[in-house]
Short mmCIF file of N, CA and C in Angstrom, two decimals:
data_model
loop_
_atom_site.label_atom_id
_atom_site.label_comp_id
_atom_site.label_asym_id
_atom_site.label_seq_id
_atom_site.Cartn_x
_atom_site.Cartn_y
_atom_site.Cartn_z
N MET A 1 0.53 -1.16 0.08
CA MET A 1 -0.26 -0.07 0.56
C MET A 1 1.00 0.67 0.04
N LYS A 2 0.47 2.22 -0.83
CA LYS A 2 1.21 3.51 -0.27
C LYS A 2 0.78 3.94 0.35
N GLU A 3 2.02 4.71 0.86
CA GLU A 3 1.54 5.90 1.99
C GLU A 3 1.70 6.78 1.05
N SER A 4 0.63 7.51 2.75
CA SER A 4 -0.91 8.65 1.98
C SER A 4 -0.58 9.22 3.08
N GLN A 5 -1.33 10.59 3.04
CA GLN A 5 -1.66 11.52 3.94
C GLN A 5 -2.81 11.96 4.30
N SER A 6 -3.09 11.31 5.19
CA SER A 6 -5.35 11.76 5.64
C SER A 6 -5.36 13.21 4.91
N ASP A 7 -6.63 12.47 4.95
CA ASP A 7 -7.39 14.26 4.44
C ASP A 7 -8.26 14.41 4.39
N ALA A 8 -9.09 13.60 6.07
CA ALA A 8 -9.92 13.93 6.09
C ALA A 8 -10.10 12.24 7.48
N LEU A 9 -10.81 12.83 9.35
CA LEU A 9 -10.53 12.49 9.47
C LEU A 9 -12.75 11.92 10.18
N VAL A 10 -13.01 10.31 9.38
CA VAL A 10 -14.00 10.26 9.98
C VAL A 10 -14.59 9.42 11.73
N LEU A 11 -15.38 9.81 12.24
CA LEU A 11 -15.82 9.49 13.32
C LEU A 11 -16.86 9.13 13.41
N PHE A 12 -16.73 6.70 13.72
CA PHE A 12 -17.82 6.33 13.47
C PHE A 12 -18.55 6.52 15.18
N GLY A 13 -19.48 6.56 15.70
CA GLY A 13 -19.76 7.21 17.00
C GLY A 13 -19.46 8.87 17.88
N ALA A 14 -19.78 9.41 16.25
CA ALA A 14 -19.15 10.89 16.88
C ALA A 14 -20.12 11.82 17.49
N THR A 15 -22.14 10.47 18.51
CA THR A 15 -22.82 10.70 19.35
C THR A 15 -22.17 10.41 21.38
N GLY A 16 -21.53 9.30 21.25
CA GLY A 16 -21.17 8.50 22.18
C GLY A 16 -20.17 9.39 23.15
N ASP A 17 -20.57 8.37 24.40
CA ASP A 17 -20.35 8.98 25.59
C ASP A 17 -18.38 8.83 25.69
N LEU A 18 -17.92 8.27 24.49
CA LEU A 18 -16.37 8.47 24.50
C LEU A 18 -15.36 9.64 24.01
N ALA A 19 -16.92 9.54 22.56
CA ALA A 19 -16.57 11.48 21.59
C ALA A 19 -16.49 11.61 22.75
N PHE A 20 -17.23 11.96 23.14
CA PHE A 20 -18.17 13.18 24.19
C PHE A 20 -16.62 13.45 25.36
N LYS A 21 -16.07 12.23 25.53
CA LYS A 21 -15.41 12.65 26.92
C LYS A 21 -13.90 12.53 26.73
N LYS A 22 -13.60 12.34 25.59
CA LYS A 22 -12.09 11.65 24.86
C LYS A 22 -11.92 12.30 24.26
N ILE A 23 -12.98 12.13 22.49
CA ILE A 23 -11.97 11.68 21.64
C ILE A 23 -12.18 14.13 21.43
N PHE A 24 -13.80 14.43 21.22
CA PHE A 24 -13.41 15.65 21.34
C PHE A 24 -12.71 16.63 21.82
N PRO A 25 -12.07 16.25 23.17
CA PRO A 25 -11.26 17.10 23.38
C PRO A 25 -9.53 17.41 23.21
N ALA A 26 -9.81 16.07 22.54
CA ALA A 26 -8.17 14.72 20.83
C ALA A 26 -8.14 16.05 20.46
N LEU A 27 -9.46 15.97 19.49
CA LEU A 27 -9.04 16.76 18.48
C LEU A 27 -9.18 18.46 18.66
N HIS A 28 -9.58 18.72 19.55
CA HIS A 28 -9.59 20.01 20.39
C HIS A 28 -7.97 20.65 19.84
N ALA A 29 -7.08 19.77 21.53
CA ALA A 29 -5.70 19.84 21.80
C ALA A 29 -5.35 20.13 19.87
N MET A 30 -5.91 18.46 18.90
CA MET A 30 -3.96 19.01 18.41
C MET A 30 -5.04 19.78 17.28
N VAL A 31 -6.07 20.64 17.32
CA VAL A 31 -6.42 21.54 16.38
C VAL A 31 -5.43 23.25 17.33
N ALA A 32 -5.52 22.96 18.21
CA ALA A 32 -4.44 24.08 18.83
C ALA A 32 -3.06 23.90 18.61
N ARG A 33 -3.30 22.55 18.81
CA ARG A 33 -1.84 23.01 18.16
C ARG A 33 -0.82 22.64 16.46
N GLY A 34 -2.12 22.54 16.02
CA GLY A 34 -1.94 22.61 14.82
C GLY A 34 -1.23 21.15 13.65
N ARG A 35 -1.92 19.99 14.79
CA ARG A 35 -1.56 19.17 13.38
C ARG A 35 -2.80 18.47 13.52
N LEU A 36 -4.03 19.31 13.33
CA LEU A 36 -5.63 18.85 13.17
C LEU A 36 -5.70 19.58 11.78
N THR A 37 -5.64 18.93 10.85
CA THR A 37 -5.94 20.39 9.24
C THR A 37 -7.08 19.81 8.88
N VAL A 38 -7.88 18.53 7.97
CA VAL A 38 -8.65 18.46 7.55
C VAL A 38 -10.20 18.36 7.88
N PRO A 39 -10.66 17.89 7.32
CA PRO A 39 -12.12 18.10 7.19
C PRO A 39 -12.84 16.84 8.96
N VAL A 40 -13.04 17.16 9.80
CA VAL A 40 -13.68 15.63 11.03
C VAL A 40 -15.36 15.63 10.56
N ILE A 41 -15.20 14.45 10.09
CA ILE A 41 -16.86 14.21 9.96
C ILE A 41 -17.43 13.21 11.16
N GLY A 42 -17.98 13.39 11.28
CA GLY A 42 -18.75 12.43 12.53
C GLY A 42 -19.43 11.95 11.96
N VAL A 43 -20.33 10.48 11.95
CA VAL A 43 -20.96 9.65 11.52
C VAL A 43 -21.69 9.05 13.20
N ALA A 44 -22.84 8.70 13.05
CA ALA A 44 -23.57 8.94 14.38
C ALA A 44 -25.45 8.57 13.76
N ARG A 45 -27.09 7.58 14.62
CA ARG A 45 -27.33 7.09 14.15
C ARG A 45 -28.55 8.13 13.91
N GLU A 46 -28.33 9.46 16.07
CA GLU A 46 -29.05 10.23 16.48
C GLU A 46 -28.91 11.28 15.52
N GLU A 47 -30.27 12.33 15.22
CA GLU A 47 -30.00 13.38 14.00
C GLU A 47 -30.54 14.66 14.71
N ARG A 48 -28.46 15.28 14.60
CA ARG A 48 -28.53 16.49 14.95
C ARG A 48 -28.24 17.48 14.06
N GLY A 49 -28.23 18.91 14.49
CA GLY A 49 -28.10 20.02 13.63
C GLY A 49 -26.93 20.63 14.03
N ALA A 50 -26.07 21.55 13.32
CA ALA A 50 -25.12 21.98 12.66
C ALA A 50 -24.78 22.61 14.51
N ASP A 51 -25.14 23.12 15.07
CA ASP A 51 -25.35 23.87 16.35
C ASP A 51 -25.21 23.45 17.49
N GLU A 52 -26.30 22.20 17.26
CA GLU A 52 -26.50 21.70 18.88
C GLU A 52 -25.37 21.24 18.42
N LEU A 53 -23.92 20.53 17.68
CA LEU A 53 -22.83 19.64 17.22
C LEU A 53 -22.28 20.31 18.36
N ARG A 54 -21.53 21.59 17.56
CA ARG A 54 -21.01 22.13 18.79
C ARG A 54 -21.11 22.74 19.45
N ALA A 55 -22.36 23.53 20.23
CA ALA A 55 -22.25 23.57 21.10
C ALA A 55 -22.12 22.26 22.10
N ARG A 56 -22.32 20.55 21.48
CA ARG A 56 -20.83 19.42 22.32
C ARG A 56 -19.91 19.39 22.55
N LEU A 57 -19.86 19.63 21.10
CA LEU A 57 -18.31 20.07 21.11
C LEU A 57 -17.32 20.89 22.17
N ARG A 58 -18.25 21.93 22.19
CA ARG A 58 -17.58 23.26 23.01
C ARG A 58 -17.82 22.60 24.79
N ALA A 59 -18.84 21.98 25.58
CA ALA A 59 -19.50 21.16 26.82
C ALA A 59 -18.13 20.63 27.23
N SER A 60 -18.14 19.64 25.59
CA SER A 60 -17.11 18.61 25.30
C SER A 60 -15.77 18.73 26.45
N VAL A 61 -15.30 20.18 25.82
CA VAL A 61 -13.89 20.60 25.71
C VAL A 61 -13.72 21.19 27.23
N GLU A 62 -14.94 22.38 27.82
CA GLU A 62 -14.51 22.82 28.79
C GLU A 62 -14.32 21.65 30.34
N GLN A 63 -15.75 20.66 30.08
CA GLN A 63 -15.73 19.24 30.76
C GLN A 63 -15.11 19.19 31.11
N SER A 64 -13.17 19.09 29.92
CA SER A 64 -12.71 18.25 30.32
C SER A 64 -11.58 19.43 30.95
N GLY A 65 -11.35 19.97 31.21
CA GLY A 65 -10.53 20.32 32.70
C GLY A 65 -9.30 20.63 31.51
N GLU A 66 -8.82 20.32 30.51
CA GLU A 66 -8.02 20.64 29.67
C GLU A 66 -7.85 21.95 29.47
N GLY A 67 -8.49 22.69 29.94
CA GLY A 67 -8.70 24.45 28.52
C GLY A 67 -9.47 24.44 27.44
N LEU A 68 -10.36 25.91 27.51
CA LEU A 68 -10.80 25.78 26.15
C LEU A 68 -9.94 27.28 25.70
N ASP A 69 -9.21 26.88 24.33
CA ASP A 69 -9.09 27.47 23.37
C ASP A 69 -9.78 27.94 22.36
N GLU A 70 -10.27 29.32 22.57
CA GLU A 70 -11.07 29.74 21.53
C GLU A 70 -11.12 29.56 19.94
N ARG A 71 -10.21 30.42 19.83
CA ARG A 71 -9.21 29.92 17.99
C ARG A 71 -9.41 28.25 17.89
N ALA A 72 -9.13 27.10 18.48
CA ALA A 72 -9.20 26.42 17.98
C ALA A 72 -10.52 25.71 18.47
N LEU A 73 -11.07 26.21 18.84
CA LEU A 73 -12.83 25.62 19.17
C LEU A 73 -13.09 25.94 17.86
N ALA A 74 -13.27 27.47 17.54
CA ALA A 74 -14.23 27.35 16.10
C ALA A 74 -12.83 27.66 15.29
N GLN A 75 -11.80 26.85 14.52
CA GLN A 75 -11.18 25.69 13.81
C GLN A 75 -11.82 24.22 13.59
N LEU A 76 -12.43 24.02 14.87
CA LEU A 76 -12.50 22.90 14.67
C LEU A 76 -13.65 22.43 15.06
N SER A 77 -14.35 23.80 15.15
CA SER A 77 -16.62 23.95 14.00
C SER A 77 -16.85 24.06 13.76
N GLU A 78 -15.57 25.20 12.48
CA GLU A 78 -15.57 25.18 10.78
C GLU A 78 -14.46 23.63 10.25
N LEU A 79 -14.91 22.41 11.09
CA LEU A 79 -13.08 21.12 10.41
C LEU A 79 -14.85 20.51 10.16
N PHE A 80 -15.74 20.62 10.92
CA PHE A 80 -16.15 19.44 11.68
C PHE A 80 -17.85 19.48 10.58
N HIS A 81 -18.35 18.72 10.36
CA HIS A 81 -19.43 17.84 9.89
C HIS A 81 -19.90 16.54 10.56
N TYR A 82 -21.78 16.63 10.13
CA TYR A 82 -21.90 15.57 10.41
C TYR A 82 -22.56 14.37 9.05
N VAL A 83 -22.97 13.83 9.57
CA VAL A 83 -23.61 12.79 8.89
C VAL A 83 -23.76 12.10 9.63
N HIS A 84 -25.47 11.88 10.05
CA HIS A 84 -26.46 11.18 10.67
C HIS A 84 -26.91 10.03 9.54
N GLY A 85 -27.59 8.80 10.14
CA GLY A 85 -27.51 7.94 9.89
C GLY A 85 -27.30 6.70 10.17
N ASP A 86 -28.47 5.20 10.12
CA ASP A 86 -28.76 4.56 10.71
C ASP A 86 -26.73 2.94 9.94
N TYR A 87 -25.62 2.63 10.33
CA TYR A 87 -24.97 1.92 10.59
C TYR A 87 -25.04 0.65 9.22
N ASN A 88 -26.13 0.21 9.73
CA ASN A 88 -27.18 -1.30 7.95
C ASN A 88 -27.69 -0.52 7.44
N ASP A 89 -27.22 1.08 7.57
CA ASP A 89 -28.36 1.34 6.12
C ASP A 89 -27.57 1.96 4.63
N GLU A 90 -27.01 1.30 4.11
CA GLU A 90 -26.21 1.68 2.79
C GLU A 90 -26.34 2.72 1.85
N SER A 91 -28.14 4.12 2.51
CA SER A 91 -27.32 5.32 2.08
C SER A 91 -26.90 5.75 3.33
N THR A 92 -26.43 5.71 4.63
CA THR A 92 -25.63 6.64 5.35
C THR A 92 -24.55 6.49 4.32
N TYR A 93 -24.36 5.38 3.94
CA TYR A 93 -22.62 5.12 3.29
C TYR A 93 -21.98 5.82 1.47
N ASP A 94 -23.29 5.90 0.73
CA ASP A 94 -23.90 7.22 0.22
C ASP A 94 -23.70 8.98 0.83
N ARG A 95 -24.34 9.23 1.82
CA ARG A 95 -23.95 9.72 2.29
C ARG A 95 -22.95 10.89 2.44
N LEU A 96 -22.14 9.09 3.38
CA LEU A 96 -20.24 9.46 3.62
C LEU A 96 -19.16 9.88 2.41
N ARG A 97 -19.78 9.23 1.62
CA ARG A 97 -19.33 9.35 0.51
C ARG A 97 -19.27 11.32 -0.05
N LYS A 98 -20.91 11.28 -0.69
CA LYS A 98 -20.34 12.98 -0.40
C LYS A 98 -20.36 14.01 0.25
N ALA A 99 -20.10 13.53 1.88
CA ALA A 99 -19.39 14.60 3.02
C ALA A 99 -18.09 14.50 2.89
N LEU A 100 -17.90 12.98 2.03
CA LEU A 100 -15.70 13.38 2.16
C LEU A 100 -16.24 14.17 0.98
N GLY A 101 -16.18 15.11 0.63
CA GLY A 101 -16.94 15.60 -1.12
C GLY A 101 -14.70 15.14 -1.77
N LYS A 102 -13.79 16.00 -1.80
CA LYS A 102 -12.77 15.42 -2.46
C LYS A 102 -11.70 14.62 -1.31
N ALA A 103 -11.57 14.29 0.00
CA ALA A 103 -10.95 13.09 -0.59
C ALA A 103 -10.71 12.13 0.01
N ARG A 104 -8.91 12.14 -0.04
CA ARG A 104 -9.56 9.91 -0.83
C ARG A 104 -8.40 9.40 0.00
N HIS A 105 -8.09 9.49 1.05
CA HIS A 105 -6.67 9.51 1.84
C HIS A 105 -7.27 9.34 3.52
N PRO A 106 -8.97 9.34 3.78
CA PRO A 106 -9.91 9.20 5.06
C PRO A 106 -9.07 7.72 6.45
N VAL A 107 -9.47 8.27 7.31
CA VAL A 107 -9.30 7.56 8.06
C VAL A 107 -10.48 7.09 9.09
N TYR A 108 -10.88 6.45 8.85
CA TYR A 108 -11.97 6.23 10.41
C TYR A 108 -11.04 5.39 11.32
N TYR A 109 -12.84 5.95 12.29
CA TYR A 109 -12.33 5.90 13.59
C TYR A 109 -13.82 5.58 14.26
N LEU A 110 -13.25 4.37 14.89
CA LEU A 110 -14.92 3.27 15.14
C LEU A 110 -14.91 3.51 17.47
N ALA A 111 -15.46 3.97 16.38
CA ALA A 111 -15.84 4.31 17.98
C ALA A 111 -17.90 4.08 18.55
N ILE A 112 -17.20 2.44 18.10
CA ILE A 112 -18.62 1.82 18.00
C ILE A 112 -18.68 0.94 18.84
N PRO A 113 -19.29 -0.19 19.49
CA PRO A 113 -19.53 -1.53 19.78
C PRO A 113 -18.96 -2.24 18.78
N PRO A 114 -17.61 -2.70 19.60
CA PRO A 114 -16.88 -4.38 18.29
C PRO A 114 -17.63 -5.26 17.81
N SER A 115 -19.15 -5.20 17.97
CA SER A 115 -20.04 -5.97 17.01
C SER A 115 -20.31 -5.04 15.43
N LEU A 116 -20.22 -4.25 15.56
CA LEU A 116 -20.86 -2.62 14.32
C LEU A 116 -19.60 -3.27 13.63
N PHE A 117 -18.01 -2.65 13.61
CA PHE A 117 -16.92 -3.14 12.81
C PHE A 117 -16.94 -3.68 11.30
N PRO A 118 -17.78 -5.48 11.77
CA PRO A 118 -17.68 -5.86 10.63
C PRO A 118 -18.90 -5.23 9.06
N LYS A 119 -19.44 -4.57 9.98
CA LYS A 119 -20.86 -4.63 9.36
C LYS A 119 -21.17 -3.16 8.63
N VAL A 120 -19.68 -1.95 9.32
CA VAL A 120 -19.10 -0.51 9.15
C VAL A 120 -17.84 -1.10 8.37
N VAL A 121 -17.31 -1.92 8.16
CA VAL A 121 -15.81 -1.30 7.02
C VAL A 121 -16.64 -2.85 6.41
N GLU A 122 -17.18 -3.13 5.95
CA GLU A 122 -17.44 -4.41 4.89
C GLU A 122 -18.50 -3.13 3.78
N SER A 123 -19.33 -2.33 4.38
CA SER A 123 -20.32 -0.59 4.19
C SER A 123 -19.21 0.19 3.63
N LEU A 124 -18.35 0.25 4.38
CA LEU A 124 -17.29 1.11 4.05
C LEU A 124 -16.70 0.67 2.64
N GLY A 125 -16.43 -0.43 2.23
CA GLY A 125 -15.98 -0.53 1.15
C GLY A 125 -16.62 -0.97 0.11
N ARG A 126 -17.67 -2.09 0.10
CA ARG A 126 -19.12 -1.97 -1.13
C ARG A 126 -19.30 0.25 -1.64
N SER A 127 -19.60 0.54 -0.32
CA SER A 127 -19.79 2.26 -1.06
C SER A 127 -18.73 3.08 -1.71
N GLY A 128 -17.14 2.57 -1.84
CA GLY A 128 -16.43 2.85 -2.87
C GLY A 128 -15.59 3.77 -1.29
N CYS A 129 -15.63 4.01 -0.11
CA CYS A 129 -14.74 5.04 0.50
C CYS A 129 -13.76 4.55 2.13
N ALA A 130 -13.28 2.95 0.55
CA ALA A 130 -12.49 2.26 1.95
C ALA A 130 -11.67 2.68 0.84
N THR A 131 -10.93 2.63 -0.91
CA THR A 131 -10.10 3.32 -1.30
C THR A 131 -8.71 3.89 -0.33
N ASP A 132 -7.84 3.52 -0.18
CA ASP A 132 -6.14 4.55 0.12
C ASP A 132 -6.90 4.57 1.87
N ALA A 133 -7.81 3.53 2.76
CA ALA A 133 -8.19 4.93 3.96
C ALA A 133 -7.74 3.40 5.12
N ARG A 134 -7.80 4.35 5.62
CA ARG A 134 -7.53 3.25 7.45
C ARG A 134 -8.02 3.43 7.95
N VAL A 135 -8.17 2.52 8.77
CA VAL A 135 -9.00 1.59 10.00
C VAL A 135 -8.95 1.77 11.77
N VAL A 136 -9.16 3.02 12.58
CA VAL A 136 -8.64 2.53 14.06
C VAL A 136 -9.69 2.14 14.16
N VAL A 137 -9.65 1.04 15.17
CA VAL A 137 -10.62 -0.29 16.39
C VAL A 137 -10.66 1.49 17.78
N GLU A 138 -11.63 1.78 18.35
CA GLU A 138 -11.35 2.28 19.81
C GLU A 138 -10.87 0.48 20.07
N LYS A 139 -12.18 -0.17 20.75
CA LYS A 139 -12.02 -1.28 21.28
C LYS A 139 -11.96 -2.50 21.26
N PRO A 140 -10.51 -2.75 22.31
CA PRO A 140 -10.83 -4.01 21.88
C PRO A 140 -11.44 -5.43 22.21
N PHE A 141 -9.93 -6.02 20.89
CA PHE A 141 -10.90 -7.40 20.69
C PHE A 141 -11.47 -8.44 21.14
N GLY A 142 -12.06 -9.21 21.82
CA GLY A 142 -12.86 -10.33 23.30
C GLY A 142 -13.77 -10.02 24.22
N ARG A 143 -14.12 -10.96 24.74
CA ARG A 143 -14.39 -10.23 25.54
C ARG A 143 -13.09 -10.19 26.79
N ASP A 144 -12.49 -11.39 26.86
CA ASP A 144 -10.70 -11.50 27.31
C ASP A 144 -9.69 -11.45 27.22
N LEU A 145 -8.53 -12.38 28.18
CA LEU A 145 -7.38 -12.33 26.18
C LEU A 145 -7.14 -13.19 25.73
N ALA A 146 -8.35 -14.48 26.31
CA ALA A 146 -8.06 -15.88 25.30
C ALA A 146 -8.68 -15.89 23.92
N SER A 147 -10.22 -15.12 25.20
CA SER A 147 -11.16 -14.60 23.15
C SER A 147 -10.45 -13.15 22.55
N ALA A 148 -9.56 -12.47 22.82
CA ALA A 148 -9.31 -11.75 22.25
C ALA A 148 -7.83 -12.37 21.01
#
């Protein structure tokens, strides 16, 4: 596989607890340090508006205790887009492909239950979203060391 820099970050599970408590503050810190400049596309089942998501980003960073950088939060809010839909519905991946625009080397961050990993990865492949992409899984595989 040819090495390339990612040109979009897609976060599956964008409305979940993990995103709120850990991922959003980390993205804020990356923007503040100049390390995140690509579009961030959140994907989740809940239908949310742009203003609601920006308020959630702010609340997440404020509650993290890491310190709020208004400039970085404004940049992150501009980079952040949202696609809602069921992970089992192929039209969700069609909307994602459109949201990716010209991005050709996305990284997919799966902050979702492990039982959904196969469905999401297979659907990314069928939709044409997986070419030259990377996938990061947040959860460990298995329920214990033996099953992992």
